[in-house]
Coordinates of C-alpha atoms and ligand atoms in Angstrom, one line a residue:
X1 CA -7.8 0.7 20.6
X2 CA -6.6 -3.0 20.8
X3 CA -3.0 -3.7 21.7
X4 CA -0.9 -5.9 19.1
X5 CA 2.4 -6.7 17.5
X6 CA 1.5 -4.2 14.8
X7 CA -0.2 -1.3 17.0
X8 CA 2.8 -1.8 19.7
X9 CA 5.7 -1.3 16.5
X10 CA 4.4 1.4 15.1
X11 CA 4.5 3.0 18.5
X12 CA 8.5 2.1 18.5
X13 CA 7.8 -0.5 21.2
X14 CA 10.4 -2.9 21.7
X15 CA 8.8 -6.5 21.3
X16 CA 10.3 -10.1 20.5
X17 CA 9.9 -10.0 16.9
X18 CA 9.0 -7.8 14.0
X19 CA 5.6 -8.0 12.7
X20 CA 5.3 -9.3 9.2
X21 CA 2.5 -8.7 6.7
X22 CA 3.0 -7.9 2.7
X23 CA 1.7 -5.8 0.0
X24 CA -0.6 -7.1 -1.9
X25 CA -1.1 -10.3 0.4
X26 CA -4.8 -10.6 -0.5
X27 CA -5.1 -11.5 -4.1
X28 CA -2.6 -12.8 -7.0
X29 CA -1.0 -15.2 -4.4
X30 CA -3.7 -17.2 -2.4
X31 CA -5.5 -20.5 -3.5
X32 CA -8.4 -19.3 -1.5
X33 CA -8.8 -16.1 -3.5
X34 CA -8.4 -17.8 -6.6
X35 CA -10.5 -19.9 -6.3
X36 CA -13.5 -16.8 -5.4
X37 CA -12.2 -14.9 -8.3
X38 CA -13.8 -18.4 -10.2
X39 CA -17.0 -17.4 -8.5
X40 CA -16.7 -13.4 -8.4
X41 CA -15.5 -10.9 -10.2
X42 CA -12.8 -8.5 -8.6
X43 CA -15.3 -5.6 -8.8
X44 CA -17.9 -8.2 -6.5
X45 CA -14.9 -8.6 -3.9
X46 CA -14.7 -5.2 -3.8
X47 CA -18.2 -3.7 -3.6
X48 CA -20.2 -6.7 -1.6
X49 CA -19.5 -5.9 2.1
X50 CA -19.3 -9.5 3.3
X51 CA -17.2 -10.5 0.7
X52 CA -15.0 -7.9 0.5
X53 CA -14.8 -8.6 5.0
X54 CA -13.9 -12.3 3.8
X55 CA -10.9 -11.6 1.4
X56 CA -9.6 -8.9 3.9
X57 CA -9.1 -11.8 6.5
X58 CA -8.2 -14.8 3.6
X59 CA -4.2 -14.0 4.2
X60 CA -4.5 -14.3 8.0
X61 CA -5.5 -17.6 8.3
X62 CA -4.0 -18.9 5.1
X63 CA -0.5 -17.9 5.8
X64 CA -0.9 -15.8 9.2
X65 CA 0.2 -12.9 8.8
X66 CA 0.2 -10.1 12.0
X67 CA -2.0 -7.8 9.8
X68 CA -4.9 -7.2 7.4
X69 CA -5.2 -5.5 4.5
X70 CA -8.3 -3.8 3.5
X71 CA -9.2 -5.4 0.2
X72 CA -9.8 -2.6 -2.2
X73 CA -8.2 -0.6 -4.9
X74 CA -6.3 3.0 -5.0
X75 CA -9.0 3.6 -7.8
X76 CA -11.9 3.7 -6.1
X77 CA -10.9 7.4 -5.4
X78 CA -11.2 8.4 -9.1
X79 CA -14.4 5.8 -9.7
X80 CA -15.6 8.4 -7.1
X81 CA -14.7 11.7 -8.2
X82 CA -16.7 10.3 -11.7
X83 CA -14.4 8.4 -13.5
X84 CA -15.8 4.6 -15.4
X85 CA -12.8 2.2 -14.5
X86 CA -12.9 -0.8 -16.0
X87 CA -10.6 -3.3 -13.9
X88 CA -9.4 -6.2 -16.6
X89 CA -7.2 -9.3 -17.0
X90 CA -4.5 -6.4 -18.2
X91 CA -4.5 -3.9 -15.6
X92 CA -7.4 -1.0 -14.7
X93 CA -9.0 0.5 -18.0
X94 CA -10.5 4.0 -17.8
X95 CA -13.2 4.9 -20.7
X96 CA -12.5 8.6 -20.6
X97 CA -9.1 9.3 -18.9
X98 CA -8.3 12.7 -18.8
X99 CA -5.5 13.1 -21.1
X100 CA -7.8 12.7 -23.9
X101 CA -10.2 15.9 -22.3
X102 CA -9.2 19.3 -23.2
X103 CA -10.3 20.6 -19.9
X104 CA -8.2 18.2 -17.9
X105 CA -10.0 18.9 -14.1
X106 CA -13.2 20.9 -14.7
X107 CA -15.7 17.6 -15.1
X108 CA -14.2 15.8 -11.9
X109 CA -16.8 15.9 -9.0
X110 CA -16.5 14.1 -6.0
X111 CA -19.3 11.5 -4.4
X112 CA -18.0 10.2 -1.5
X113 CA -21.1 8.2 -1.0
X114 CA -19.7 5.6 -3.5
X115 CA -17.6 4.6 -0.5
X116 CA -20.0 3.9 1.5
X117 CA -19.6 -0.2 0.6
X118 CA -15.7 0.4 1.8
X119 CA -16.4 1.5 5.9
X120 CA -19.1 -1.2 5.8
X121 CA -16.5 -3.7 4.9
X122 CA -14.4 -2.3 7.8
X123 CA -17.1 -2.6 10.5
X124 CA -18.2 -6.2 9.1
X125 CA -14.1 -7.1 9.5
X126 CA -13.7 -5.5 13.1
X127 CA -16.2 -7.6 14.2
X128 CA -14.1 -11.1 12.8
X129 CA -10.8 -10.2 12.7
X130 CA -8.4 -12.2 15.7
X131 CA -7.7 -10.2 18.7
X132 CA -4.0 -10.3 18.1
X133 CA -4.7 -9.1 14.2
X134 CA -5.0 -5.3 12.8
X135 CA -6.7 -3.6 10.0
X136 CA -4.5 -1.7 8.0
X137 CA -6.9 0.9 5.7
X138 CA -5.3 2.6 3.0
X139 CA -5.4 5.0 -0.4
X140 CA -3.5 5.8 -3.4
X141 CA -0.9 9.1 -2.6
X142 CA -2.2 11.2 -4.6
X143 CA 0.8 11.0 -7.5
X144 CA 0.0 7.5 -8.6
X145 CA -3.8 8.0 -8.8
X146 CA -3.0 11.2 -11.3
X147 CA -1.0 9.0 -13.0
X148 CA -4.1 6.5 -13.6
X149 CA -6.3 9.2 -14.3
X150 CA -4.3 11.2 -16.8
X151 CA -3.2 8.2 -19.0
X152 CA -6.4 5.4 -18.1
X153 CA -4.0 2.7 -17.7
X154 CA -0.3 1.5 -17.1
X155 CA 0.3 0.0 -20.9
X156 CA 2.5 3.0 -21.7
X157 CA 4.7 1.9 -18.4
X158 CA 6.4 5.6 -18.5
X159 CA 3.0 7.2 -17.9
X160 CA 3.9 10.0 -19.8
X161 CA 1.2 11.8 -20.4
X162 CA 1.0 12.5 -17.0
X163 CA 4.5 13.8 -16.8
X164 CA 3.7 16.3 -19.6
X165 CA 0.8 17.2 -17.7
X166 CA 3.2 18.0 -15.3
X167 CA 5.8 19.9 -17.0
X168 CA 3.0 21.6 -19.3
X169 CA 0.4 22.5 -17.7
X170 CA 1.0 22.5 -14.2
X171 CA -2.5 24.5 -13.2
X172 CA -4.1 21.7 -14.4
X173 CA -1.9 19.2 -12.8
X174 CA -2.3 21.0 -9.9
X175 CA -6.5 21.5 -10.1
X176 CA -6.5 17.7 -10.3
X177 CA -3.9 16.9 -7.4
X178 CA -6.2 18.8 -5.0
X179 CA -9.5 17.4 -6.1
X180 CA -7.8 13.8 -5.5
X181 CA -6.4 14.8 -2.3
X182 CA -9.4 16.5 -1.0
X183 CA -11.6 13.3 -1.7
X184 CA -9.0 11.3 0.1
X185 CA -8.8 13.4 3.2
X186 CA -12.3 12.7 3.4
X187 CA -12.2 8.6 2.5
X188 CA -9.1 7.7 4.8
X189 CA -10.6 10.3 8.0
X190 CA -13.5 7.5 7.6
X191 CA -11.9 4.7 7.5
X192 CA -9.7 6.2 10.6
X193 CA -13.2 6.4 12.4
X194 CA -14.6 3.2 11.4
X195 CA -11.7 1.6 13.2
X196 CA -8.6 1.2 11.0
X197 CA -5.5 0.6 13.3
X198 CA -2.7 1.7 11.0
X199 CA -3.2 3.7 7.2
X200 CA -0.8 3.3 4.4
X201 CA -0.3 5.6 1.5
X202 CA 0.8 3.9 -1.7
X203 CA 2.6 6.2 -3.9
X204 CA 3.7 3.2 -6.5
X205 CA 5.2 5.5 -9.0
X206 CA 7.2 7.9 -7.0
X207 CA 10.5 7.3 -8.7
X208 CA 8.3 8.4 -12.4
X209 CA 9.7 11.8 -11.8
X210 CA 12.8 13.6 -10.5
X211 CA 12.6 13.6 -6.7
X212 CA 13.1 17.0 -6.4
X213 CA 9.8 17.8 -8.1
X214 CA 7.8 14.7 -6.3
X215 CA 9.2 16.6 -3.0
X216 CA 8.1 20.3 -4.3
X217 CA 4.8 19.5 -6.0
X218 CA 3.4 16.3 -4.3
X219 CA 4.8 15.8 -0.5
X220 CA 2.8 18.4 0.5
X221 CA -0.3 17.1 -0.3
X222 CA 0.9 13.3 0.9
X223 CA 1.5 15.3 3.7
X224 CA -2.1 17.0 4.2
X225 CA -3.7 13.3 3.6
X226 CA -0.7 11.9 6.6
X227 CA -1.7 14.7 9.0
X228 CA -5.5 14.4 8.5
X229 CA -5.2 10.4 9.4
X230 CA -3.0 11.5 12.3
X231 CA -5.1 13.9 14.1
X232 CA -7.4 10.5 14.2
X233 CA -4.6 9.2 16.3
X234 CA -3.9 6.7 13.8
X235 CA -0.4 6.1 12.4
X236 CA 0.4 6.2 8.8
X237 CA 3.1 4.3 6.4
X238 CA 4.2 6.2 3.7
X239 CA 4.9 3.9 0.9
X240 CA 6.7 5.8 -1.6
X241 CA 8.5 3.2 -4.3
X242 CA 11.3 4.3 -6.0
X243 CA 11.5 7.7 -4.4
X244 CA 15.6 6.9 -3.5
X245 CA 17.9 9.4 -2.1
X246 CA 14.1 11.6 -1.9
X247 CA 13.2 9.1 1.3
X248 CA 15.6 11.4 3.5
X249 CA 12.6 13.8 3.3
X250 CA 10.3 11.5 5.3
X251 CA 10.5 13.4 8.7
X252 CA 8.3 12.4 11.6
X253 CA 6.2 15.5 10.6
X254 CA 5.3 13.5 7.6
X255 CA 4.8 9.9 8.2
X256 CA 5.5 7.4 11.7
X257 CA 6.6 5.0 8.9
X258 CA 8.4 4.7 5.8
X259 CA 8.1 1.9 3.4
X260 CA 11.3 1.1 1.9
X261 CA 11.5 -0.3 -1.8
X262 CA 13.6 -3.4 -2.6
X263 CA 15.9 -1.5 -4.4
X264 CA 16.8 0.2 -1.6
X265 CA 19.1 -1.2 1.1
X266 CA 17.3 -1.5 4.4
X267 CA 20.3 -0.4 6.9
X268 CA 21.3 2.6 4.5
X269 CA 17.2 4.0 4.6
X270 CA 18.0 3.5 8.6
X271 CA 21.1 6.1 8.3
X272 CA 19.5 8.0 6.1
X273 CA 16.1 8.7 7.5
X274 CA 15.0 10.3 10.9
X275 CA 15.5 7.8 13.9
X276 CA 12.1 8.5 15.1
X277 CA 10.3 7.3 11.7
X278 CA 9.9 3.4 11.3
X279 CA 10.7 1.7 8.5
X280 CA 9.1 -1.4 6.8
X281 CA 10.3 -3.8 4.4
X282 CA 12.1 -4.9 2.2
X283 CA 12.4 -8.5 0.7
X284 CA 13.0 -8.7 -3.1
X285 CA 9.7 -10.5 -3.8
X286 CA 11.2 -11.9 -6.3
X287 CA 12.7 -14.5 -4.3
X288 CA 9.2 -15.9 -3.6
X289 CA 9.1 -17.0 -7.5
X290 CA 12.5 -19.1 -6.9
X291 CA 11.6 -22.7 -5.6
X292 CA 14.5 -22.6 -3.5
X293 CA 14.4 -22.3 0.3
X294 CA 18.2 -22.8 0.4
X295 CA 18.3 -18.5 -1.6
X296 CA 15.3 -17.6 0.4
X297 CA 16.8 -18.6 3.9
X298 CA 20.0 -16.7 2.8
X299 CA 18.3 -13.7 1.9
X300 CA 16.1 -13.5 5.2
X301 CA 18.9 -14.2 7.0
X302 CA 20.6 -10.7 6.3
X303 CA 17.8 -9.1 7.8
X304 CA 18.4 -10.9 11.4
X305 CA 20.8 -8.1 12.4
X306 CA 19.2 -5.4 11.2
X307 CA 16.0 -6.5 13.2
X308 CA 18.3 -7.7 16.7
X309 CA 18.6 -4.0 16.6
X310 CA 15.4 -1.7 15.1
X311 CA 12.8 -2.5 17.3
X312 CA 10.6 -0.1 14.7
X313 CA 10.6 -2.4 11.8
X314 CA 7.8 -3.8 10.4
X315 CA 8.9 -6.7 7.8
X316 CA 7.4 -6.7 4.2
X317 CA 8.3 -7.1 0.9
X318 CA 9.4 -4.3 -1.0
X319 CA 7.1 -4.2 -3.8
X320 CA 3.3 -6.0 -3.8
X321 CA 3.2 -10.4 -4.0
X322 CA 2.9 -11.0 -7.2
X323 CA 0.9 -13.8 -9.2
X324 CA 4.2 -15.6 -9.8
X325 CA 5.3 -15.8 -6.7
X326 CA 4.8 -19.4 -4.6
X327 CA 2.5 -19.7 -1.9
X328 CA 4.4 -22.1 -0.1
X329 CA 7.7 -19.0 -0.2
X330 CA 5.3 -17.0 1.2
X331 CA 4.3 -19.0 4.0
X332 CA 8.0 -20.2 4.8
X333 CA 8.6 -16.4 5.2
X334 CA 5.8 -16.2 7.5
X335 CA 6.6 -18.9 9.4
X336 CA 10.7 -17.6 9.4
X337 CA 10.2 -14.2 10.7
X338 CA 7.7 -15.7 13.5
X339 CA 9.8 -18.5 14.6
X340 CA 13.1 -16.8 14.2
X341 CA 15.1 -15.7 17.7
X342 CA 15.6 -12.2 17.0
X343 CA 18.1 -11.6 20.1
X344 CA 16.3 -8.7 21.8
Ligands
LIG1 O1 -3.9 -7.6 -0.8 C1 -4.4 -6.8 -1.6 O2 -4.4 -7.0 -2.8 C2 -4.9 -5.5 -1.0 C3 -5.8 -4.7 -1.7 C4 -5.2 -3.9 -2.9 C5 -5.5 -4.1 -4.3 N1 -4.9 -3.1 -5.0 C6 -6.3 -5.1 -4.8 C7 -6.2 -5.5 -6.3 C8 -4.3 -2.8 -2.8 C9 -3.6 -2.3 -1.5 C10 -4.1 -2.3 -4.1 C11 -3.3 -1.1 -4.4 C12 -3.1 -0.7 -5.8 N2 -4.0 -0.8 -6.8 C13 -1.9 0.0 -6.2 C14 -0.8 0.4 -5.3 C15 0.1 -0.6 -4.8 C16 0.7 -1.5 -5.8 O3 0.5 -2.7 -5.8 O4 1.5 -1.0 -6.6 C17 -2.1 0.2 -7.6 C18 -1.1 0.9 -8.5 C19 -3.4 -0.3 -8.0 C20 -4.0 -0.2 -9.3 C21 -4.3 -1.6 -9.9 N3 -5.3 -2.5 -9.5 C22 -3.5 -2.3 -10.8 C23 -2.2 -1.8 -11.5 C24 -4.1 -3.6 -11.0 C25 -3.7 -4.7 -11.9 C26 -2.4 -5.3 -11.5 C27 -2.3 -6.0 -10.1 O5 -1.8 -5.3 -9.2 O6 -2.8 -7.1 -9.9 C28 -5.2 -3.7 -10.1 C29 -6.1 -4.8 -9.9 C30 -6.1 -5.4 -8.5 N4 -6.1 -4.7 -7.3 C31 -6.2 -6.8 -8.2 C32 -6.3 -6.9 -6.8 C33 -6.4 -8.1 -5.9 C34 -6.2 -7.9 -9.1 C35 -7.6 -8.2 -9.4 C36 -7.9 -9.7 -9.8 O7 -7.7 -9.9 -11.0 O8 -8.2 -10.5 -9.0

């Protein structure tokens, strides 16, 4: 495994600067991407190899970032355990999702095959990416891709058909969770093996339910999918958004890394969460809509103590770029964190 700024943080390694990279980078943000999304559809980035190899490495050379992203989607998991998703200008649409099945689990088997095009994308990008760049695989945690499943989209924001699912019929919920996590064992072992140097879990809607319950009913299996990568000697982030006071359950037996929402303050997560777990984020991406570098400079600015002093910080935003936000922000930031004397 190559050495880099990325590989060395997640280790806990002290070095000059924090490693910067951000959610979503890829898409929504990049004139280059835009401009292939004139030519391709998003399903095309995603399936042809090459393609998919290119747009993984678009947000390294367009705004140089320490890190890649794989470019995919959490939902190839449920396209593969025999779901039709249908990926529009409104968000994924699923033609049968299983709130609208009587038996919610029964008709979901797994093909793993279908990700075949996904570890041939990782091989094409090992072979380009920069020496002093990582690959960063990842999956859905396996809350958020129920949530898709059970209500085939994220119009009804609340996603509460999926909660009800939850509350009413937790054998069901529960037949479901383990099929997803099963598959994803399986998906992010392979990635590990094709050469993945860090895997993050996104577990968007963690803050849908009361944390108590997302700790009872789903950690354990975000754990199962952590440890799996792990044994692969591969370190995971755990992104879990919205989770609050529920991050304090993010041991080291969980997760090397904890990704920390922007409405979460980055220096109370520190207190609050095991010293030997790293953190990363957590810059309102908001700010990167504002044409102001004047509020953006004062808002990176607060992060220059905390990152004088956590050495396993990597810096992020704490929520995916979105299409509003400037490409130029997003390149200052880039530039900021990378020039910036962090006094270590
Ligand atoms: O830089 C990257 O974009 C990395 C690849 C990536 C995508 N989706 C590509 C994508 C990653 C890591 C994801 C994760 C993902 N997908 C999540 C979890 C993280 C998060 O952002 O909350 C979720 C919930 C999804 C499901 C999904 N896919 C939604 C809700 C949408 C529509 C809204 C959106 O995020 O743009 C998608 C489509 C999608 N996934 C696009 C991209 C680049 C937009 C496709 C396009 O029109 O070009």
């Amino acid at each position: 495994m190559k050495h880099t700024l990325l590989t060395d943080t997640l280790k806990g390694e002290k070095r000059e600067r924090p490693p910067v990279w951000f959610m979503r980078q890829a898409g929504r943000v990049l004139p280059s991407y835009l401009k292939l999304r004139e030519q391709y559809s998003f399903r095309q980035l995603m399936h042809d190899p090459e393609l998919t190899a290119e747009v993984t490495l678009l947000p390294v050379h367009d705004l140089g970032v320490d890190a890649a992203i794989l470019f995919s989607d959490i939902l190839v998991i449920p396209e593969a355990l025999g779901m039709k998703v249908h990926f529009t200008d409104k968000g994924p649409r699923f033609d049968s999702p299983l709130k609208s099945l009587k038996t919610v689990g029964s008709n979901l088997s797994a093909d793993s095959s279908k990700l075949n095009h996904i570890f041939k994308a990782i091989d094409i990008i090992n072979t380009k990416i920069s020496p002093e760049c990582s690959l960063i695989g990842f999956c859905g945690a396996p809350f958020t891709t129920f949530c898709y499943m059970v209500e085939g989209s994220s119009a009804n924001h609340e996603f509460s058909n999926a909660i009800n699912l939850i509350y009413q019929n937790k054998k069901a919920a529960i037949e479901v969770l383990e099929k997803i996590t099963e598959l994803s064992i399986e998906y992010a072992v392979n990635q590990a093996k094709h050469g993945i140097a860090a895997f993050q879990l996104f577990e968007t809607h963690a803050g849908l339910i009361p944390s108590e319950l997302y700790i009872e009913l789903i950690l354990p299996y975000v754990r199962r999918i952590a440890s799996a990568v792990r044994e692969q000697n591969i370190p995971v982030i755990y992104f879990p958004k919205g989770l609050g006071l529920g991050i304090t359950h993010i041991t080291k037996n969980i997760a090397d890394y904890a990704g920390i929402d922007w409405q979460y303050s980055i220096s109370e997560a520190r207190k609050q969460i095991d010293a030997n777990v790293g953190l990363q984020g957590n810059l309102d991406m908001r700010l990167l809509s504002i044409d102001s570098k004047e509020i953006l400079i004062r808002e990176l600015e607060k992060f220059k103590n905390f990152g004088k002093n956590n050495f396993n910080w990597i810096f992020n935003t704490g929520h995916g770029l979105s299409p509003n936000n400037l490409f130029n922000n997003v390149k200052f930031v880039v530039d900021w964190v990378k020039s910036t004397d962090w006094g270590r």
